[in-house]
Amino acid sequence: MIDMNRRGLVIAAGSAITASAVGLPAMAATAGRKLGYAIVGLGGYGLGIIIPQFKNCEHSKLVALVSGDPAKAKRVAAEYGVPESGIYDYKNFDSIKDNPEIDIVYVCLPVSMHAEYTIRAAQAGKHVMCEKPMAVSSKECEAMIAACKKAGKKLMIGYRCHFEAHNLEAIRLARSGAIGKLRYFRSEHGFTAGNPNAWRLKKAMSGGGSLMDIGIYALNAARYMTGEEPIAVYAKETTDRNDPRFKEVEDMIEFQLEFPSGVIGSCMSMYSANQNHILLMGDKGRIDLEPGTRYDGNKLWVGQDRSKQVDPPPGPGKTQWAAQLDHLSQCIVNNKEPIVAGEEGLRDIRIVEAIYRSAREQKRIVLA
Amino acid sequence: MIDMNRRGLVIAAGSAITASAVGLPAMAATAGRKLGYAIVGLGGYGLGIIIPQFKNCEHSKLVALVSGDPAKAKRVAAEYGVPESGIYDYKNFDSIKDNPEIDIVYVCLPVSMHAEYTIRAAQAGKHVMCEKPMAVSSKECEAMIAACKKAGKKLMIGYRCHFEAHNLEAIRLARSGAIGKLRYFRSEHGFTAGNPNAWRLKKAMSGGGSLMDIGIYALNAARYMTGEEPIAVYAKETTDRNDPRFKEVEDMIEFQLEFPSGVIGSCMSMYSANQNHILLMGDKGRIDLEPGTRYDGNKLWVGQDRSKQVDPPPGPGKTQWAAQLDHLSQCIVNNKEPIVAGEEGLRDIRIVEAIYRSAREQKRIVLA
């Protein structure tokens, strides 16, 4: 869950960093400068979404790129002012340890590569931001956490919605009692998967289908919106295995989450249609977000229906990504744990594993 | 499910009744006149909703009242032009057999009384409209069907939404392929239960909690919207037993339905908040109704989101209730089975029983 108080402190500390940093050795090296990120993977997300965000950051900058495509890396480096010395490939990746400009490695690779590059980054003495889902198994997540801990480095998972204004306002409203006692949570997330050869449709690279890729938004939202951890799950999967896209991974999965307070969560993810919705139902009203977790254009309503739209106050950064990137930088400077540390990713993956098991065995799975 | 073709025929036959009835003995007695209804139970629904609807009917009229409150019955009779000879109480109810003005008995009583009064009405030689849910158990439903069959009388369940314009248009759109292949159905239905002493909160009278009362709309809609019968259910109940309203019946229940085509249905009902929503998700778009099953003010959208609202063509009657009342009258005149006969009510109750069992046993229940 999001710890709003902790977030509040982190953000507040961030804005007062120069003053508060005085005299602390861990900060001495970083205070007053932007922390340097190396982006690993110049795919759609790393190149298309993350790299253009550094211009919106206050505490983070782009200093290195890791890519298997030298021409692409050179072009991107030139466009974003990354020096040639900041260009790496997957063979010489470990030599990042010798580049003091790199504080943080952001792993934007297919899921199956998250563990390896997170662990190698930690071993190279770098902090790590790893894209979600954290890894293809909870075992890998545990190894990633252990490696970062052993290296004394921070590990944060790229849960951008924890920094998104509509989601933060929805959490605030829910906690404030605006809809009474929360009883029910629902979320559908989906998009139309296209190319059957995309890595996300190859189980060895993705770890799973829509649940891993887009359903993780519904699952994570169920946890941060309720502020609770589920105690049991039940799931049903429906996939047309004759569809060339779904030879290896699931299309649609519907999963129910039981929370300790009695709140029931009902979530669905799919690869066969666009859907992006979050609903919180209390005994005095409801909070609706649709779309709820998009890059932009999210909408929020509170009340008995959708007649009262809420314009949330600005989020903690210029954009959700800038806030996310700067959060890790600030956590490093202030030696705080990120609000979405590796353990947050691990929790989701453990639940994902239980959901898959429930769907396979057609029974309720109690979470440990 | 709604058989649209059958409905089409029935409705069409209805408007041409005088011509087509010639020479058929069953019709000779009724053709050209409105069939007479006796309303049993002058509670909120019978008195507040049904009785005022006869003015909108083409083929049905109010001819009798059955009530335990003589003064109330007399007052209502006077207001709606029912003769004194049409006033009955629960003791002399069986003497309706001697009143040829009464063709149909409409049972608007607490659920626990549905079976008794349906069976007694059939034994008195009357056709029966019975309010939903049909009865407190599938055993009772079976007895009601058997009694009506034995008496050679029609039995119809008061599923008004099968006659409601927005629902009919949503079915038509779904069947027409407007949203591609249907993948997912969802519906939440709820309202805030008030008085802890209301009959609906007494298990002996209601047979169950929100699922029986308002969840039946979600369940029935799952069947008529998909046009399929579920093959398995899974359910989770959450009720605060310290709430004086919920000493005997459940508050919230979430249930998942598996359909043969692979469509997943996800439904929720509750007594602790207002909620009235139906969603059909296809691989090319979605159909949204919110509210979807209200007395009025229902809204329908079709497309990728809620940007395109649809104004449905008029339903089969002036109102959903007038169409419902006239449908049974016309089925009697034309000797057709109602589109929502007793078997439709029985199907829902069998699924309701499986849902309760699933919630109790915390496991998936395969439907016979």
Short mmCIF file of C-alpha atoms in Angstrom, two decimals, chain A residues 26-329:
data_model
loop_
_atom_site.label_atom_id
_atom_site.label_comp_id
_atom_site.label_asym_id
_atom_site.label_seq_id
_atom_site.Cartn_x
_atom_site.Cartn_y
_atom_site.Cartn_z
CA ALA A 26 25.68 9.67 2.18
CA MET A 27 24.30 12.94 0.92
CA ALA A 28 27.53 14.74 0.53
CA ALA A 29 28.26 13.10 -2.78
CA THR A 30 24.82 13.75 -4.22
CA ALA A 31 23.36 16.84 -2.59
CA GLY A 32 22.99 19.72 -4.95
CA ARG A 33 23.28 17.65 -8.08
CA LYS A 34 20.80 15.63 -10.10
CA LEU A 35 21.25 11.89 -9.82
CA GLY A 36 22.21 10.12 -13.01
CA TYR A 37 20.10 7.41 -14.60
CA ALA A 38 21.18 4.74 -17.06
CA ILE A 39 18.25 3.48 -19.11
CA VAL A 40 18.54 -0.20 -19.98
CA GLY A 41 16.45 -1.06 -23.02
CA LEU A 42 15.47 1.38 -25.75
CA GLY A 43 12.08 -0.18 -26.48
CA GLY A 44 8.69 1.47 -26.52
CA TYR A 45 8.63 2.27 -22.84
CA GLY A 46 12.25 3.15 -22.15
CA LEU A 47 12.74 5.24 -25.26
CA GLY A 48 9.20 6.39 -25.93
CA ILE A 49 8.07 7.17 -22.40
CA ILE A 50 10.86 7.36 -19.84
CA ILE A 51 13.74 9.10 -21.63
CA PRO A 52 11.66 12.15 -22.65
CA GLN A 53 10.66 12.59 -19.00
CA PHE A 54 14.03 13.71 -17.66
CA LYS A 55 13.32 17.23 -18.85
CA ASN A 56 10.49 17.28 -16.28
CA CYS A 57 12.67 16.07 -13.40
CA GLU A 58 14.12 18.20 -10.64
CA HIS A 59 16.47 15.66 -9.13
CA SER A 60 17.25 13.22 -11.93
CA LYS A 61 19.04 13.31 -15.24
CA LEU A 62 19.80 10.94 -18.08
CA VAL A 63 23.49 10.03 -18.21
CA ALA A 64 23.69 6.64 -19.90
CA LEU A 65 21.97 4.23 -22.28
CA VAL A 66 22.20 0.46 -22.59
CA SER A 67 21.12 -1.03 -25.88
CA GLY A 68 21.92 -3.92 -28.19
CA ASP A 69 21.55 -1.60 -31.18
CA PRO A 70 24.66 0.68 -31.41
CA ALA A 71 23.21 2.93 -34.14
CA LYS A 72 20.02 3.48 -32.21
CA ALA A 73 21.95 4.12 -29.00
CA LYS A 74 24.16 6.66 -30.74
CA ARG A 75 21.18 8.47 -32.24
CA VAL A 76 19.29 8.60 -28.93
CA ALA A 77 22.43 9.68 -27.09
CA ALA A 78 22.93 12.55 -29.49
CA GLU A 79 19.30 13.61 -29.20
CA TYR A 80 19.31 13.64 -25.40
CA GLY A 81 22.85 14.88 -24.76
CA VAL A 82 24.27 11.62 -23.42
CA PRO A 83 28.06 11.49 -23.95
CA GLU A 84 29.57 8.61 -25.93
CA SER A 85 31.10 7.38 -22.68
CA GLY A 86 27.57 6.80 -21.46
CA ILE A 87 26.68 4.30 -24.18
CA TYR A 88 26.74 0.64 -23.19
CA ASP A 89 25.62 -2.64 -24.68
CA TYR A 90 24.61 -5.89 -23.00
CA LYS A 91 28.14 -7.30 -23.17
CA ASN A 92 29.95 -4.43 -21.50
CA PHE A 93 27.02 -3.60 -19.20
CA ASP A 94 28.94 -4.50 -16.05
CA SER A 95 31.50 -1.80 -16.75
CA ILE A 96 28.92 0.75 -15.64
CA LYS A 97 30.52 0.21 -12.25
CA ASP A 98 33.35 2.43 -13.43
CA ASN A 99 31.07 5.28 -14.43
CA PRO A 100 30.49 7.54 -11.41
CA GLU A 101 27.93 9.56 -13.33
CA ILE A 102 25.51 6.62 -13.12
CA ASP A 103 23.70 6.49 -9.77
CA ILE A 104 20.64 4.52 -10.87
CA VAL A 105 19.96 1.86 -13.48
CA TYR A 106 16.40 1.82 -14.82
CA VAL A 107 15.56 -1.64 -16.21
CA CYS A 108 13.09 -1.24 -19.10
CA LEU A 109 13.51 -4.72 -20.58
CA PRO A 110 11.19 -7.65 -21.22
CA VAL A 111 10.12 -9.11 -17.87
CA SER A 112 12.30 -12.17 -18.14
CA MET A 113 15.40 -9.95 -18.14
CA HIS A 114 14.45 -7.86 -15.09
CA ALA A 115 16.10 -10.11 -12.54
CA GLU A 116 19.40 -10.48 -14.37
CA TYR A 117 19.87 -6.76 -15.05
CA THR A 118 18.67 -5.69 -11.62
CA ILE A 119 21.14 -8.05 -9.97
CA ARG A 120 24.00 -7.09 -12.28
CA ALA A 121 23.26 -3.39 -11.69
CA ALA A 122 23.34 -3.88 -7.93
CA GLN A 123 26.58 -5.83 -8.23
CA ALA A 124 27.97 -2.91 -10.21
CA GLY A 125 27.19 -0.72 -7.21
CA LYS A 126 24.17 1.04 -8.68
CA HIS A 127 20.70 1.67 -7.30
CA VAL A 128 17.92 0.15 -9.39
CA MET A 129 14.55 1.20 -10.76
CA CYS A 130 12.91 -1.87 -12.31
CA GLU A 131 9.84 -1.75 -14.50
CA LYS A 132 6.72 -3.68 -13.43
CA PRO A 133 5.86 -6.51 -13.28
CA MET A 134 8.97 -6.98 -11.21
CA ALA A 135 9.94 -10.40 -12.58
CA VAL A 136 8.56 -13.65 -13.95
CA SER A 137 8.47 -15.31 -10.52
CA SER A 138 8.49 -14.48 -6.83
CA LYS A 139 11.73 -16.44 -6.56
CA GLU A 140 13.37 -14.01 -8.96
CA CYS A 141 11.90 -11.06 -7.04
CA GLU A 142 13.41 -12.40 -3.84
CA ALA A 143 16.80 -12.76 -5.51
CA MET A 144 16.58 -9.17 -6.78
CA ILE A 145 15.76 -7.84 -3.32
CA ALA A 146 18.57 -9.88 -1.78
CA ALA A 147 21.10 -8.67 -4.35
CA CYS A 148 20.23 -5.00 -3.79
CA LYS A 149 20.28 -5.46 -0.05
CA LYS A 150 23.66 -7.17 -0.18
CA ALA A 151 25.04 -4.35 -2.32
CA GLY A 152 23.49 -1.74 0.01
CA LYS A 153 21.54 -0.26 -2.91
CA LYS A 154 17.93 0.90 -3.25
CA LEU A 155 15.47 -1.04 -5.38
CA MET A 156 12.28 0.57 -6.59
CA ILE A 157 9.60 -0.80 -8.93
CA GLY A 158 8.14 1.45 -11.64
CA TYR A 159 4.63 1.75 -10.25
CA ARG A 160 3.96 5.13 -11.81
CA CYS A 161 0.33 5.29 -10.60
CA HIS A 162 1.56 5.83 -7.05
CA PHE A 163 2.65 9.24 -8.35
CA GLU A 164 -0.38 9.97 -10.53
CA ALA A 165 -2.62 12.83 -9.39
CA HIS A 166 -6.03 11.17 -9.95
CA ASN A 167 -5.00 8.01 -8.15
CA LEU A 168 -3.50 9.96 -5.26
CA GLU A 169 -6.67 12.05 -4.93
CA ALA A 170 -8.82 8.90 -5.05
CA ILE A 171 -6.75 7.40 -2.23
CA ARG A 172 -7.04 10.61 -0.23
CA LEU A 173 -10.82 10.74 -0.76
CA ALA A 174 -11.25 7.09 0.21
CA ARG A 175 -9.16 7.51 3.38
CA SER A 176 -10.97 10.74 4.26
CA GLY A 177 -14.29 8.89 4.49
CA ALA A 178 -15.76 10.65 1.47
CA ILE A 179 -17.59 7.47 0.45
CA GLY A 180 -18.13 6.04 3.93
CA LYS A 181 -16.90 2.59 4.73
CA LEU A 182 -15.27 0.96 1.72
CA ARG A 183 -17.03 -2.27 0.78
CA TYR A 184 -16.12 -3.15 -2.78
CA PHE A 185 -13.32 -2.52 -5.23
CA ARG A 186 -13.42 -3.25 -8.91
CA SER A 187 -11.03 -2.73 -11.78
CA GLU A 188 -10.86 -3.82 -15.38
CA HIS A 189 -7.72 -3.30 -17.37
CA GLY A 190 -7.14 -4.43 -20.91
CA PHE A 191 -5.88 -3.58 -24.34
CA THR A 192 -5.95 -5.24 -27.71
CA ALA A 193 -2.76 -7.19 -28.20
CA GLY A 194 -1.66 -7.00 -31.80
CA ASN A 195 1.44 -8.64 -33.21
CA PRO A 196 1.56 -12.33 -32.21
CA ASN A 197 5.36 -12.10 -32.23
CA ALA A 198 5.55 -9.36 -29.59
CA TRP A 199 7.66 -10.37 -26.59
CA ARG A 200 4.69 -9.84 -24.28
CA LEU A 201 2.97 -12.80 -25.96
CA LYS A 202 5.97 -15.11 -25.47
CA LYS A 203 5.71 -16.71 -22.07
CA ALA A 204 9.43 -17.17 -21.61
CA MET A 205 9.92 -13.41 -21.95
CA SER A 206 6.76 -12.07 -20.33
CA GLY A 207 6.12 -14.62 -17.60
CA GLY A 208 2.42 -14.57 -18.44
CA GLY A 209 -0.34 -12.85 -20.37
CA SER A 210 -2.64 -9.93 -19.73
CA LEU A 211 -2.49 -10.37 -15.96
CA MET A 212 1.27 -9.75 -15.84
CA ASP A 213 1.21 -6.91 -18.31
CA ILE A 214 -1.93 -4.86 -17.70
CA GLY A 215 -3.80 -6.75 -14.98
CA ILE A 216 -0.99 -5.78 -12.64
CA TYR A 217 -2.51 -2.26 -12.66
CA ALA A 218 -5.82 -3.62 -11.40
CA LEU A 219 -4.12 -5.76 -8.77
CA ASN A 220 -1.81 -3.04 -7.56
CA ALA A 221 -4.69 -0.54 -7.49
CA ALA A 222 -6.77 -2.97 -5.43
CA ARG A 223 -4.00 -2.88 -2.85
CA TYR A 224 -3.21 0.84 -2.85
CA MET A 225 -6.83 1.93 -3.06
CA THR A 226 -8.02 -0.30 -0.22
CA GLY A 227 -4.81 0.05 1.77
CA GLU A 228 -5.09 -3.65 2.55
CA GLU A 229 -3.38 -6.88 1.55
CA PRO A 230 -5.60 -9.64 0.14
CA ILE A 231 -5.93 -12.83 2.16
CA ALA A 232 -7.34 -15.09 -0.55
CA VAL A 233 -7.92 -15.14 -4.31
CA TYR A 234 -10.12 -16.91 -6.80
CA ALA A 235 -9.66 -16.67 -10.55
CA LYS A 236 -11.09 -17.81 -13.84
CA GLU A 237 -9.23 -17.61 -17.12
CA THR A 238 -10.70 -17.62 -20.62
CA THR A 239 -8.37 -17.78 -23.61
CA ASP A 240 -9.00 -18.76 -27.20
CA ARG A 241 -5.96 -20.96 -27.80
CA ASN A 242 -6.73 -20.98 -31.53
CA ASP A 243 -5.99 -17.27 -31.64
CA PRO A 244 -2.35 -16.99 -32.82
CA ARG A 245 -1.74 -14.31 -30.21
CA PHE A 246 -2.57 -16.65 -27.36
CA LYS A 247 -0.61 -19.78 -28.02
CA GLU A 248 1.48 -19.21 -24.90
CA VAL A 249 -0.19 -16.69 -22.61
CA GLU A 250 -3.67 -16.00 -21.31
CA ASP A 251 -6.06 -13.49 -22.83
CA MET A 252 -8.71 -12.82 -20.17
CA ILE A 253 -8.55 -13.51 -16.48
CA GLU A 254 -11.05 -12.50 -13.85
CA PHE A 255 -9.91 -12.56 -10.25
CA GLN A 256 -11.54 -11.92 -6.94
CA LEU A 257 -9.59 -10.68 -3.94
CA GLU A 258 -10.68 -11.06 -0.32
CA PHE A 259 -9.46 -8.37 2.04
CA PRO A 260 -9.27 -8.66 5.84
CA SER A 261 -11.82 -5.87 6.44
CA GLY A 262 -14.40 -7.69 4.32
CA VAL A 263 -13.84 -5.54 1.25
CA ILE A 264 -14.18 -7.64 -1.88
CA GLY A 265 -12.06 -6.84 -4.91
CA SER A 266 -13.15 -7.94 -8.35
CA CYS A 267 -10.67 -7.48 -11.16
CA MET A 268 -10.41 -8.42 -14.80
CA SER A 269 -7.65 -8.10 -17.32
CA MET A 270 -7.69 -8.91 -20.99
CA TYR A 271 -5.67 -8.68 -24.17
CA SER A 272 -8.71 -8.61 -26.44
CA ALA A 273 -10.22 -5.19 -25.75
CA ASN A 274 -9.40 -1.79 -24.32
CA GLN A 275 -10.58 -1.27 -20.78
CA ASN A 276 -9.24 0.94 -18.03
CA HIS A 277 -11.44 1.41 -15.01
CA ILE A 278 -11.26 1.58 -11.24
CA LEU A 279 -14.27 1.71 -8.92
CA LEU A 280 -14.36 2.07 -5.16
CA MET A 281 -17.76 1.49 -3.62
CA GLY A 282 -18.43 2.63 -0.09
CA ASP A 283 -21.61 2.59 1.94
CA LYS A 284 -22.01 6.34 1.40
CA GLY A 285 -20.97 6.68 -2.22
CA ARG A 286 -18.39 5.75 -4.76
CA ILE A 287 -15.20 6.82 -6.46
CA ASP A 288 -14.87 6.12 -10.16
CA LEU A 289 -11.80 6.49 -12.34
CA GLU A 290 -12.18 5.91 -16.07
CA PRO A 291 -9.71 5.88 -17.53
CA GLY A 292 -7.88 5.46 -14.26
CA THR A 293 -4.28 4.53 -14.99
CA ARG A 294 -3.55 5.88 -18.44
CA TYR A 295 -0.55 7.98 -19.33
CA ASP A 296 -2.88 10.97 -19.54
CA GLY A 297 -6.56 11.84 -19.73
CA ASN A 298 -7.49 10.06 -16.51
CA LYS A 299 -10.83 11.10 -15.03
CA LEU A 300 -12.15 10.96 -11.51
CA TRP A 301 -15.67 11.16 -10.10
CA VAL A 302 -16.89 11.02 -6.53
CA GLY A 303 -20.43 10.82 -5.21
CA GLN A 304 -23.43 8.64 -5.99
CA ASP A 305 -22.77 8.45 -9.72
CA ARG A 306 -20.69 10.27 -12.32
CA SER A 307 -22.33 13.64 -11.96
CA LYS A 308 -19.52 15.17 -9.89
CA GLN A 309 -16.17 15.11 -11.65
CA VAL A 310 -13.15 15.96 -9.54
CA ASP A 311 -10.15 17.86 -10.81
CA PRO A 312 -7.37 16.60 -8.55
CA PRO A 313 -4.67 18.82 -7.12
CA PRO A 314 -1.32 18.52 -8.92
CA GLY A 315 0.65 15.38 -8.21
CA PRO A 316 4.10 15.36 -6.60
CA GLY A 317 5.91 15.98 -9.89
CA LYS A 318 5.43 17.71 -13.20
CA THR A 319 4.30 14.31 -14.51
CA GLN A 320 3.76 10.92 -12.88
CA TRP A 321 7.04 9.68 -14.39
CA ALA A 322 9.05 12.71 -13.29
CA ALA A 323 7.73 12.20 -9.76
CA GLN A 324 8.59 8.51 -9.93
CA LEU A 325 12.13 9.13 -11.20
CA ASP A 326 12.77 11.89 -8.68
CA HIS A 327 11.32 9.85 -5.83
CA LEU A 328 14.07 7.26 -6.12
CA SER A 329 16.71 9.98 -6.47
#
